[in-house]
Short mmCIF file of C-alpha atoms in Angstrom, two decimals:
data_model
loop_
_atom_site.label_atom_id
_atom_site.label_comp_id
_atom_site.label_asym_id
_atom_site.label_seq_id
_atom_site.Cartn_x
_atom_site.Cartn_y
_atom_site.Cartn_z
CA MET A 1 69.29 -3.81 -18.31
CA SER A 2 65.78 -4.83 -19.21
CA LEU A 3 65.64 -8.31 -20.64
CA ASP A 4 63.19 -9.49 -23.24
CA ALA A 5 62.84 -12.86 -24.91
CA PHE A 6 65.01 -11.90 -27.91
CA SER A 7 67.78 -10.51 -25.69
CA VAL A 8 67.91 -13.71 -23.64
CA VAL A 9 68.03 -15.94 -26.75
CA VAL A 10 70.66 -13.77 -28.48
CA ALA A 11 72.82 -13.56 -25.32
CA PHE A 12 72.53 -17.33 -24.82
CA LEU A 13 73.58 -18.00 -28.43
CA ALA A 14 76.50 -15.60 -27.99
CA LEU A 15 77.73 -17.54 -24.96
CA VAL A 16 77.27 -20.85 -26.83
CA GLU A 17 79.33 -19.39 -29.69
CA VAL A 18 82.15 -18.36 -27.33
CA ALA A 19 82.14 -21.85 -25.74
CA LEU A 20 82.17 -23.52 -29.18
CA GLY A 21 85.01 -21.21 -30.26
CA VAL A 22 87.12 -22.18 -27.24
CA SER A 23 86.27 -25.85 -27.78
CA LEU A 24 87.20 -25.61 -31.47
CA VAL A 25 90.60 -24.05 -30.78
CA ALA A 26 91.31 -26.76 -28.19
CA ALA A 27 90.15 -29.56 -30.54
CA ALA A 28 92.20 -28.16 -33.44
CA THR A 29 95.30 -27.99 -31.24
CA ARG A 30 94.75 -31.59 -30.10
CA SER A 31 94.23 -32.67 -33.70
CA ALA A 32 97.51 -31.03 -34.76
CA ARG A 33 99.39 -32.83 -31.98
CA ALA A 34 97.73 -36.22 -32.52
CA GLY A 35 100.19 -38.89 -33.49
CA SER A 36 98.39 -42.06 -34.58
CA ASP A 37 95.78 -42.22 -37.35
CA GLU A 38 93.18 -43.35 -34.82
CA SER A 39 93.66 -40.33 -32.57
CA VAL A 40 93.64 -38.00 -35.62
CA ALA A 41 90.32 -39.50 -36.73
CA ALA A 42 88.86 -39.06 -33.23
CA ALA A 43 90.07 -35.45 -33.00
CA ASN A 44 88.75 -34.70 -36.49
CA SER A 45 85.30 -36.04 -35.69
CA ARG A 46 85.16 -33.81 -32.57
CA LEU A 47 86.30 -30.90 -34.72
CA ALA A 48 83.63 -31.59 -37.33
CA LEU A 49 80.91 -31.77 -34.70
CA THR A 50 82.00 -28.52 -33.06
CA ALA A 51 82.49 -26.63 -36.35
CA GLY A 52 79.16 -27.88 -37.70
CA THR A 53 77.34 -26.73 -34.55
CA LEU A 54 79.20 -23.41 -34.73
CA LEU A 55 78.13 -22.91 -38.34
CA ALA A 56 74.49 -23.61 -37.40
CA VAL A 57 74.67 -21.18 -34.44
CA ALA A 58 76.31 -18.49 -36.62
CA VAL A 59 73.70 -18.86 -39.35
CA VAL A 60 70.80 -18.71 -36.87
CA SER A 61 72.23 -15.78 -34.89
CA CYS A 62 72.39 -13.45 -37.94
CA PRO A 63 68.61 -13.07 -38.42
CA LEU A 64 68.08 -13.25 -34.64
CA LEU A 65 70.35 -10.24 -34.08
CA TYR A 66 68.48 -8.33 -36.80
CA LEU A 67 65.12 -9.24 -35.21
CA LEU A 68 66.46 -8.17 -31.81
CA LEU A 69 67.44 -4.73 -33.15
CA GLU A 70 64.08 -4.39 -34.88
CA SER A 71 62.24 -5.34 -31.69
CA TRP A 72 64.05 -2.50 -29.88
CA VAL A 73 62.82 0.22 -32.28
CA PRO A 74 59.74 1.13 -30.16
CA ARG A 75 61.89 1.49 -27.01
CA TRP A 76 63.15 4.93 -27.97
CA PRO A 77 60.54 7.54 -28.97
CA GLY A 78 61.43 9.12 -32.29
CA ILE A 79 63.47 6.20 -33.61
CA MET A 80 62.02 4.90 -36.86
CA CYS A 81 64.00 1.81 -37.79
CA VAL A 82 67.01 -0.42 -37.05
CA GLU A 83 69.34 2.38 -38.18
CA GLY A 84 68.15 4.45 -35.20
CA VAL A 85 68.88 1.56 -32.80
CA ARG A 86 72.31 1.13 -34.39
CA ARG A 87 73.05 4.80 -33.62
CA ILE A 88 72.29 4.34 -29.90
CA GLY A 89 75.44 5.13 -27.97
CA THR A 90 77.01 7.34 -30.64
CA ALA A 91 79.09 10.01 -28.87
CA SER A 92 78.07 8.58 -25.48
CA ALA A 93 80.52 8.32 -22.62
CA GLY A 94 81.17 5.05 -20.80
CA ALA A 95 80.30 1.52 -21.87
CA SER A 96 77.34 2.61 -24.00
CA GLY A 97 79.78 4.49 -26.24
CA TRP A 98 81.04 1.09 -27.41
CA LEU A 99 77.65 -0.02 -28.75
CA PRO A 100 78.09 1.26 -32.35
CA SER A 101 81.62 -0.20 -32.51
CA LEU A 102 80.36 -3.56 -31.25
CA LEU A 103 77.70 -3.61 -33.98
CA ALA A 104 80.31 -2.67 -36.59
CA THR A 105 82.42 -5.59 -35.35
CA LEU A 106 79.44 -7.95 -35.58
CA ASP A 107 78.79 -6.74 -39.15
CA LEU A 108 82.17 -8.21 -40.05
CA THR A 109 82.45 -11.23 -37.73
CA LYS A 110 78.99 -12.73 -38.42
CA PRO A 111 79.54 -13.31 -42.15
CA ALA A 112 83.20 -14.15 -41.42
CA VAL A 113 82.20 -17.03 -39.11
CA VAL A 114 79.88 -18.48 -41.78
CA LEU A 115 82.53 -18.03 -44.48
CA ILE A 116 85.37 -19.59 -42.48
CA ALA A 117 83.19 -22.43 -41.15
CA GLY A 118 82.20 -23.34 -44.70
CA ALA A 119 85.81 -23.13 -45.84
CA TRP A 120 86.88 -25.46 -43.03
CA LEU A 121 84.15 -27.98 -43.84
CA ILE A 122 85.45 -28.08 -47.43
CA LEU A 123 89.10 -28.33 -46.39
CA ARG A 124 88.49 -31.19 -43.95
CA ARG A 125 87.23 -33.32 -46.83
CA ALA A 126 90.48 -32.80 -48.68
CA ASP A 127 93.44 -35.15 -48.45
CA ALA A 128 96.27 -35.19 -45.91
CA LEU A 129 98.14 -32.54 -47.92
CA HIS A 130 95.75 -29.90 -46.65
CA ARG A 131 95.46 -31.19 -43.09
CA ARG A 132 97.70 -28.49 -41.69
CA THR A 133 95.78 -25.76 -43.54
CA ALA A 134 92.48 -27.17 -42.27
CA THR A 135 93.79 -27.12 -38.69
CA THR A 136 94.94 -23.50 -39.05
CA VAL A 137 91.54 -22.52 -40.50
CA ALA A 138 89.81 -24.29 -37.58
CA VAL A 139 91.87 -22.26 -35.09
CA ILE A 140 91.03 -19.01 -36.96
CA LEU A 141 87.35 -20.03 -36.98
CA GLY A 142 87.46 -20.62 -33.23
CA LEU A 143 89.07 -17.23 -32.58
CA VAL A 144 86.64 -15.33 -34.83
CA ALA A 145 83.71 -17.17 -33.20
CA MET A 146 84.98 -16.16 -29.75
CA LEU A 147 85.25 -12.52 -30.88
CA ASP A 148 81.79 -12.66 -32.46
CA GLY A 149 80.17 -14.25 -29.42
CA ALA A 150 81.91 -11.88 -27.00
CA ALA A 151 80.92 -8.81 -29.04
CA GLN A 152 77.32 -10.01 -29.27
CA ALA A 153 77.09 -10.82 -25.56
CA ALA A 154 78.59 -7.41 -24.69
CA TYR A 155 76.21 -5.61 -27.03
CA VAL A 156 73.15 -7.26 -25.50
CA THR A 157 74.22 -6.83 -21.88
CA ILE A 158 75.52 -3.23 -21.94
CA GLU A 159 73.00 -0.91 -20.34
CA LYS A 160 71.35 1.19 -23.02
CA GLU A 161 67.91 2.07 -21.67
CA ALA A 162 69.12 5.40 -20.30
CA VAL A 163 71.05 6.34 -23.43
CA PRO A 164 69.23 9.14 -25.28
CA ALA A 165 68.54 8.47 -28.94
CA VAL A 166 68.77 10.86 -31.82
CA GLY A 167 65.22 10.64 -33.13
CA GLY A 168 63.83 11.50 -36.52
CA CYS A 169 64.40 10.13 -39.95
CA CYS A 170 67.19 7.58 -40.24
CA THR A 171 68.44 9.20 -43.41
CA ILE A 172 68.75 12.72 -42.02
CA LEU A 173 72.13 13.73 -40.68
CA GLY A 174 72.66 16.26 -37.94
CA PRO A 175 73.84 19.83 -38.50
CA GLY A 176 77.46 19.99 -39.63
CA GLU A 177 77.56 16.31 -40.63
CA THR A 178 78.40 15.42 -44.20
CA GLY A 179 76.59 12.65 -46.02
CA SER A 180 79.19 10.04 -46.82
CA SER A 181 76.66 8.28 -49.06
CA ALA A 182 76.70 11.23 -51.42
CA THR A 183 80.44 11.62 -51.51
CA SER A 184 81.96 8.19 -51.26
CA PHE A 185 83.23 6.44 -54.36
CA VAL A 186 81.18 3.35 -53.63
CA ALA A 187 77.88 5.19 -53.36
CA THR A 188 78.56 7.18 -56.50
CA HIS A 189 79.32 4.12 -58.61
CA ALA A 190 76.94 1.55 -57.08
CA ARG A 191 73.97 2.47 -59.27
CA ALA A 192 75.85 2.14 -62.51
CA TRP A 193 78.14 -0.75 -61.73
CA PHE A 194 76.35 -3.08 -59.35
CA PRO A 195 73.81 -4.57 -61.85
CA VAL A 196 76.46 -4.84 -64.58
CA GLY A 197 79.02 -6.25 -62.15
CA SER A 198 76.59 -8.85 -60.76
CA ILE A 199 75.63 -10.07 -64.23
CA ALA A 200 79.30 -10.15 -65.27
CA MET A 201 80.23 -12.17 -62.15
CA GLY A 202 77.31 -14.56 -62.81
CA ALA A 203 78.45 -15.03 -66.41
CA ALA A 204 82.04 -15.55 -65.25
CA ALA A 205 80.94 -18.19 -62.73
CA LEU A 206 78.98 -20.00 -65.47
CA ALA A 207 81.95 -19.82 -67.85
CA LEU A 208 84.36 -21.12 -65.18
CA ARG A 209 81.99 -23.99 -64.47
CA ARG A 210 82.15 -25.04 -68.10
CA LEU A 211 85.86 -24.37 -68.49
CA ALA A 212 87.61 -27.66 -68.97
CA GLY A 213 90.73 -28.69 -67.07
CA ALA A 214 91.97 -28.29 -63.55
CA GLY A 215 95.12 -26.33 -64.16
CA ARG A 216 96.69 -23.45 -62.30
CA SER A 217 94.97 -20.86 -64.51
CA ARG A 218 91.58 -22.14 -63.41
CA THR A 219 92.61 -21.89 -59.76
CA VAL A 220 93.73 -18.28 -60.33
CA LEU A 221 90.50 -17.40 -62.18
CA VAL A 222 88.26 -18.85 -59.46
CA ALA A 223 90.30 -17.02 -56.79
CA LEU A 224 90.03 -13.80 -58.82
CA LEU A 225 86.26 -14.20 -59.05
CA ALA A 226 86.03 -14.82 -55.29
CA THR A 227 88.13 -11.72 -54.56
CA THR A 228 86.00 -9.60 -56.92
CA ALA A 229 82.82 -10.89 -55.26
CA LEU A 230 84.12 -9.98 -51.79
CA VAL A 231 85.31 -6.53 -52.93
CA ALA A 232 81.89 -5.90 -54.53
CA VAL A 233 80.00 -6.40 -51.23
CA PRO A 234 80.16 -2.68 -50.24
CA PHE A 235 78.77 -1.80 -53.70
CA GLY A 236 75.88 -4.17 -53.03
CA ALA A 237 75.20 -2.53 -49.66
CA ALA A 238 75.34 0.94 -51.26
CA PHE A 239 72.99 -0.19 -54.04
CA LEU A 240 70.50 -1.52 -51.49
CA ARG A 241 70.61 1.74 -49.51
CA ASP A 242 70.72 4.29 -52.33
CA VAL A 243 68.83 2.67 -55.21
CA ALA A 244 66.78 -0.40 -54.24
CA GLY A 245 65.54 1.05 -50.93
CA PRO A 246 64.09 4.32 -52.28
CA VAL A 247 62.47 2.52 -55.25
CA ALA A 248 61.03 -0.35 -53.18
CA LEU A 249 59.68 2.01 -50.52
CA GLY A 250 58.40 4.54 -53.04
CA LEU A 251 60.36 7.22 -51.15
CA PRO A 252 62.90 8.74 -53.54
CA LEU A 253 64.84 10.48 -50.78
CA HIS A 254 64.69 7.75 -48.17
CA ARG A 255 68.09 6.08 -48.40
CA CYS A 256 67.96 3.49 -45.66
CA ALA A 257 68.81 -0.18 -46.19
CA TRP A 258 67.17 -1.20 -42.90
CA CYS A 259 63.83 0.36 -43.80
CA ALA A 260 63.99 -1.42 -47.18
CA LEU A 261 64.71 -4.79 -45.52
CA ALA A 262 61.90 -4.29 -43.02
CA GLU A 263 59.23 -3.09 -45.42
CA ALA A 264 60.11 -4.65 -48.78
CA PRO A 265 60.63 -8.43 -48.41
CA GLU A 266 62.04 -8.75 -51.94
CA THR A 267 65.07 -6.69 -50.88
CA MET A 268 65.68 -9.23 -48.09
CA ALA A 269 65.45 -12.04 -50.69
CA GLY A 270 67.90 -10.16 -52.91
CA THR A 271 70.30 -9.67 -50.01
CA VAL A 272 70.20 -13.38 -49.12
CA LEU A 273 70.66 -14.30 -52.80
CA TYR A 274 73.68 -12.03 -53.14
CA GLY A 275 75.18 -13.18 -49.82
CA ALA A 276 74.79 -16.82 -50.89
CA ALA A 277 76.47 -16.06 -54.23
CA VAL A 278 79.45 -14.36 -52.55
CA LEU A 279 79.86 -17.21 -50.04
CA ALA A 280 79.51 -19.87 -52.77
CA THR A 281 82.18 -18.12 -54.87
CA ALA A 282 84.59 -17.95 -51.93
CA TRP A 283 83.92 -21.60 -51.03
CA ALA A 284 84.38 -22.61 -54.68
CA SER A 285 87.80 -21.00 -54.54
CA VAL A 286 88.62 -23.02 -51.40
CA ALA A 287 87.30 -26.19 -53.05
CA ARG A 288 89.48 -25.47 -56.10
CA PHE A 289 92.50 -24.99 -53.85
CA ALA A 290 91.79 -28.22 -51.94
CA SER A 291 90.86 -30.42 -54.90
CA THR A 292 93.28 -33.00 -56.18
CA GLY A 293 93.11 -35.43 -59.08
CA GLY A 294 90.88 -33.17 -61.18
CA ASP A 295 87.72 -33.72 -59.14
CA CYS A 296 85.72 -30.50 -59.58
CA THR A 297 82.28 -31.73 -58.47
CA LEU A 298 81.93 -29.59 -55.34
CA GLU A 299 83.55 -26.57 -56.97
CA SER A 300 81.24 -26.91 -59.97
CA ARG A 301 78.15 -27.08 -57.76
CA LEU A 302 79.25 -24.05 -55.78
CA LEU A 303 79.90 -22.11 -58.98
CA ALA A 304 76.40 -23.02 -60.17
CA VAL A 305 74.94 -21.58 -56.94
CA ALA A 306 77.14 -18.49 -57.35
CA SER A 307 76.11 -17.91 -60.95
CA PHE A 308 72.43 -18.26 -60.02
CA GLY A 309 72.85 -15.80 -57.13
CA PHE A 310 74.78 -13.22 -59.13
CA LEU A 311 72.52 -13.41 -62.20
CA GLY A 312 69.40 -13.27 -59.98
CA THR A 313 70.72 -10.25 -58.08
CA GLY A 314 71.83 -8.66 -61.36
CA ALA A 315 68.36 -9.09 -62.85
CA MET A 316 66.77 -7.77 -59.66
CA SER A 317 69.05 -4.72 -59.44
CA ALA A 318 68.58 -3.93 -63.14
CA SER A 319 64.84 -4.03 -62.51
CA TYR A 320 65.25 -1.49 -59.67
CA CYS A 321 67.27 0.80 -61.95
CA TRP A 322 64.55 0.79 -64.60
CA THR A 323 61.60 1.17 -62.19
CA MET B 1 62.72 -33.59 -70.74
CA ASN B 2 66.03 -34.77 -69.36
CA ARG B 3 67.50 -33.74 -66.01
CA ARG B 4 69.98 -31.27 -67.48
CA ALA B 5 67.30 -29.44 -69.48
CA ALA B 6 65.04 -29.30 -66.41
CA ALA B 7 67.87 -27.83 -64.32
CA THR B 8 68.60 -25.21 -67.01
CA LEU B 9 64.92 -24.31 -67.23
CA LEU B 10 64.71 -23.98 -63.45
CA PHE B 11 67.84 -21.83 -63.44
CA VAL B 12 66.48 -19.45 -66.10
CA ALA B 13 63.04 -19.32 -64.45
CA GLY B 14 64.64 -18.49 -61.09
CA VAL B 15 66.71 -15.65 -62.54
CA ALA B 16 63.64 -14.32 -64.39
CA ALA B 17 61.58 -14.50 -61.17
CA ALA B 18 64.28 -12.55 -59.30
CA GLY B 19 64.22 -9.91 -62.05
CA ALA B 20 60.44 -9.65 -61.90
CA ALA B 21 60.26 -9.60 -58.07
CA PRO B 22 60.66 -5.80 -57.60
CA THR B 23 57.91 -5.01 -60.12
CA ILE B 24 55.53 -7.64 -58.70
CA ALA B 25 56.22 -6.58 -55.10
CA HIS B 26 55.66 -2.93 -56.02
CA ALA B 27 52.32 -3.81 -57.64
CA ILE B 28 51.23 -5.88 -54.61
CA ARG B 29 52.16 -3.16 -52.11
CA GLY B 30 50.24 -0.57 -54.13
CA ASP B 31 49.53 2.82 -52.63
CA ARG B 32 51.53 3.67 -49.52
CA GLY B 33 48.67 5.70 -48.03
CA ASP B 34 49.23 8.87 -46.04
CA ARG B 35 52.96 8.69 -45.47
CA CYS B 36 55.69 11.29 -45.50
CA ASP B 37 57.42 11.53 -48.88
CA LEU B 38 60.81 11.88 -47.16
CA ASP B 39 60.96 9.48 -44.22
CA GLY B 40 57.88 7.32 -44.80
CA ALA B 41 56.36 8.14 -41.38
CA ARG B 42 52.60 8.10 -40.98
CA ILE B 43 51.30 11.63 -41.44
CA ASP B 44 49.56 13.21 -38.47
CA LEU B 45 46.98 15.36 -40.26
CA SER B 46 47.41 18.20 -37.75
CA ALA B 47 51.08 18.60 -38.73
CA ARG B 48 50.90 17.82 -42.46
CA VAL B 49 52.80 19.99 -44.92
CA ARG B 50 51.95 19.89 -48.61
CA ILE B 51 54.23 21.17 -51.32
CA ALA B 52 53.04 21.69 -54.88
CA ASP B 53 55.92 21.37 -57.29
CA ALA B 54 55.47 22.16 -60.97
CA ILE B 55 57.93 19.44 -62.01
CA SER B 56 57.14 16.49 -59.76
CA GLY B 57 53.60 17.28 -58.62
CA SER B 58 52.31 17.38 -55.04
CA HIS B 59 54.32 16.05 -52.10
CA GLU B 60 53.11 15.44 -48.55
CA PHE B 61 55.33 15.53 -45.48
CA CYS B 62 54.84 14.61 -41.84
CA CYS B 63 56.38 17.84 -40.51
CA VAL B 64 57.94 21.18 -41.42
CA HIS B 65 61.42 19.74 -40.89
CA CYS B 66 60.95 16.96 -43.48
CA ALA B 67 59.48 19.42 -45.99
CA GLU B 68 62.48 21.72 -45.57
CA ARG B 69 64.89 18.79 -45.94
CA TRP B 70 63.14 17.73 -49.15
CA MET B 71 63.42 21.26 -50.58
CA GLU B 72 67.08 21.39 -49.57
CA SER B 73 67.88 17.99 -51.12
CA SER B 74 65.90 18.43 -54.33
CA GLY B 75 66.99 22.05 -54.83
CA ARG B 76 63.54 22.82 -56.16
CA VAL B 77 61.61 26.03 -55.62
CA PRO B 78 58.04 24.87 -55.07
CA GLY B 79 55.07 26.78 -56.44
CA GLU B 80 53.07 26.52 -53.21
CA ILE B 81 53.72 25.42 -49.63
CA LEU B 82 50.68 24.66 -47.52
CA VAL B 83 50.98 24.03 -43.78
CA THR B 84 48.22 22.80 -41.47
CA ASP B 85 46.70 25.15 -38.89
CA GLU B 86 47.14 23.48 -35.48
CA THR B 87 43.81 24.89 -34.24
CA SER B 88 41.40 24.29 -37.13
CA GLY B 89 43.18 21.63 -39.18
CA ASN B 90 42.76 23.75 -42.32
CA GLU B 91 45.57 24.33 -44.80
CA VAL B 92 47.28 27.71 -44.69
CA ASP B 93 49.78 29.27 -47.07
CA ALA B 94 53.20 29.05 -45.39
CA ARG B 95 53.92 32.69 -46.28
CA VAL B 96 51.14 33.96 -44.03
CA ALA B 97 51.24 31.28 -41.33
CA TRP B 98 52.65 31.76 -37.82
CA PHE B 99 55.11 29.18 -36.61
CA VAL B 100 55.81 28.05 -33.05
CA TRP B 101 58.59 25.76 -31.89
CA MET B 102 56.68 23.35 -29.63
CA ARG B 103 58.56 21.68 -26.80
CA ALA B 104 55.68 19.78 -25.24
CA PRO B 105 56.27 16.05 -24.59
CA GLY B 106 55.41 14.10 -27.72
CA GLU B 107 54.79 17.29 -29.64
CA SER B 108 58.25 18.69 -30.23
CA GLY B 109 58.86 20.38 -33.54
CA ILE B 110 57.50 23.31 -35.47
CA ARG B 111 53.75 23.77 -35.57
CA ALA B 112 51.81 26.20 -37.77
CA PHE B 113 48.93 28.53 -36.94
CA ALA B 114 46.71 30.62 -39.14
CA ASP B 115 46.03 33.13 -36.39
CA GLU B 116 48.76 35.17 -34.66
CA GLN B 117 46.92 35.29 -31.33
CA GLU B 118 46.50 31.49 -31.28
CA ALA B 119 50.20 31.08 -32.08
CA ARG B 120 51.23 33.42 -29.24
CA ARG B 121 48.82 31.69 -26.82
CA HIS B 122 50.30 28.25 -27.63
CA ALA B 123 53.85 29.59 -27.40
CA ALA B 124 53.14 31.05 -23.96
CA ALA B 125 51.42 27.86 -22.78
CA PHE B 126 54.42 25.71 -23.72
CA GLY B 127 57.15 28.16 -22.72
CA SER B 128 58.15 28.78 -26.31
CA THR B 129 58.22 31.65 -28.76
CA VAL B 130 56.71 32.49 -32.10
CA LEU B 131 59.34 32.15 -34.82
CA THR B 132 60.16 35.38 -36.62
CA ALA B 133 62.37 36.58 -39.48
CA ASP B 134 65.28 34.16 -40.01
CA GLU B 135 63.79 31.62 -37.60
CA ARG B 136 60.78 31.08 -39.84
CA PRO B 137 60.77 27.92 -41.94
CA PHE B 138 60.58 28.11 -45.74
CA ARG B 139 62.02 31.63 -45.52
CA GLU B 140 63.46 31.49 -49.07
CA LYS B 141 59.87 31.27 -50.21
CA ASP B 142 58.77 34.42 -48.31
#
């Protein structure tokens, strides 16, 4: 294994994440068993410190992992972008064969850690009614963080220098392979539905923000919006790859999200905007669930962020469709 | 202006800026220069392939493989395919060019030659063969 500065930093952060995950599970267990109010308060403050640090580490490690993959592009002759690095290990025997699966795991666990950490931070502010839920969420956060850190550490440390890469264009598939982007439902409908869907979700978030009352119907509507936003994420990824990427790069046939992110900074801004909107919607749903006494301040603020993100992404994606 | 109006204005301006970002970024980036129309790679002039298409104009590719993939994906029958002669650097009509599958380090892929003798000499030097009949690229065009 040849180590570079990025590898060392990413591996270190992965180990920190595993340690924080273990610490969080232990602190949550102690908090659940605590008897007196004083010991609960002490356990909760330890939990808050650990979860806050974990959230910061998770947020920082996302762009660092991307930069690490990008820094590895020149290592293999013929590889053109991050997509090529992500394919390293495909159909390989031994430990290197796990590399693509580890990256696929990280694709899910990285945003999951941020999402769950945010949800826990909201729940911990709620009253004693939700204390048990908050403790359960803290344990889940710890476990997901351990998985994320372990997968990241394994990905960085597995020997990959000797693994041959399939060079050439990242969008070209090998003989006999079928392009899933052309056939899948998501890819087929992303162009038409993503801009409309984003604008509709933005409008819905704005409407919910203004909707009076704190009844059950509002809770259901906010949860429905959060579910829709999470389900729409693959459409967003397909839109970035199949529509925004080719337009931004000026390469009508070049359907690669990684090339778009690397060469067209506005696509990165759009991705961050959309990610923030999805997270804010999910957190608003948690805030709605945890709120008592009709206090909707946090939920309202999160819905405002969500509406801005969705409407901004909708406007951006509509612009790509018309360009 | 009160705080609420300022926030609304900022909100609308932000959404409008996001909508305008692709157009502005496209204008700032401008011309992409000599890059392959398929994969965006920098074009090595000694391996350039140019395809003249009556519908979408002229397209430039970094290699024979990319040009073939573009034809396959677009389903278009181009009016003219010009490959670059490895020896002179001049453009040659693909129908009369000689193609060699190069396996030299850093030079793998199909290379074109205007002259048959040059093609055979290169093929022999790199332990390869001159592509014939079905092996030839762009064969639908022949």
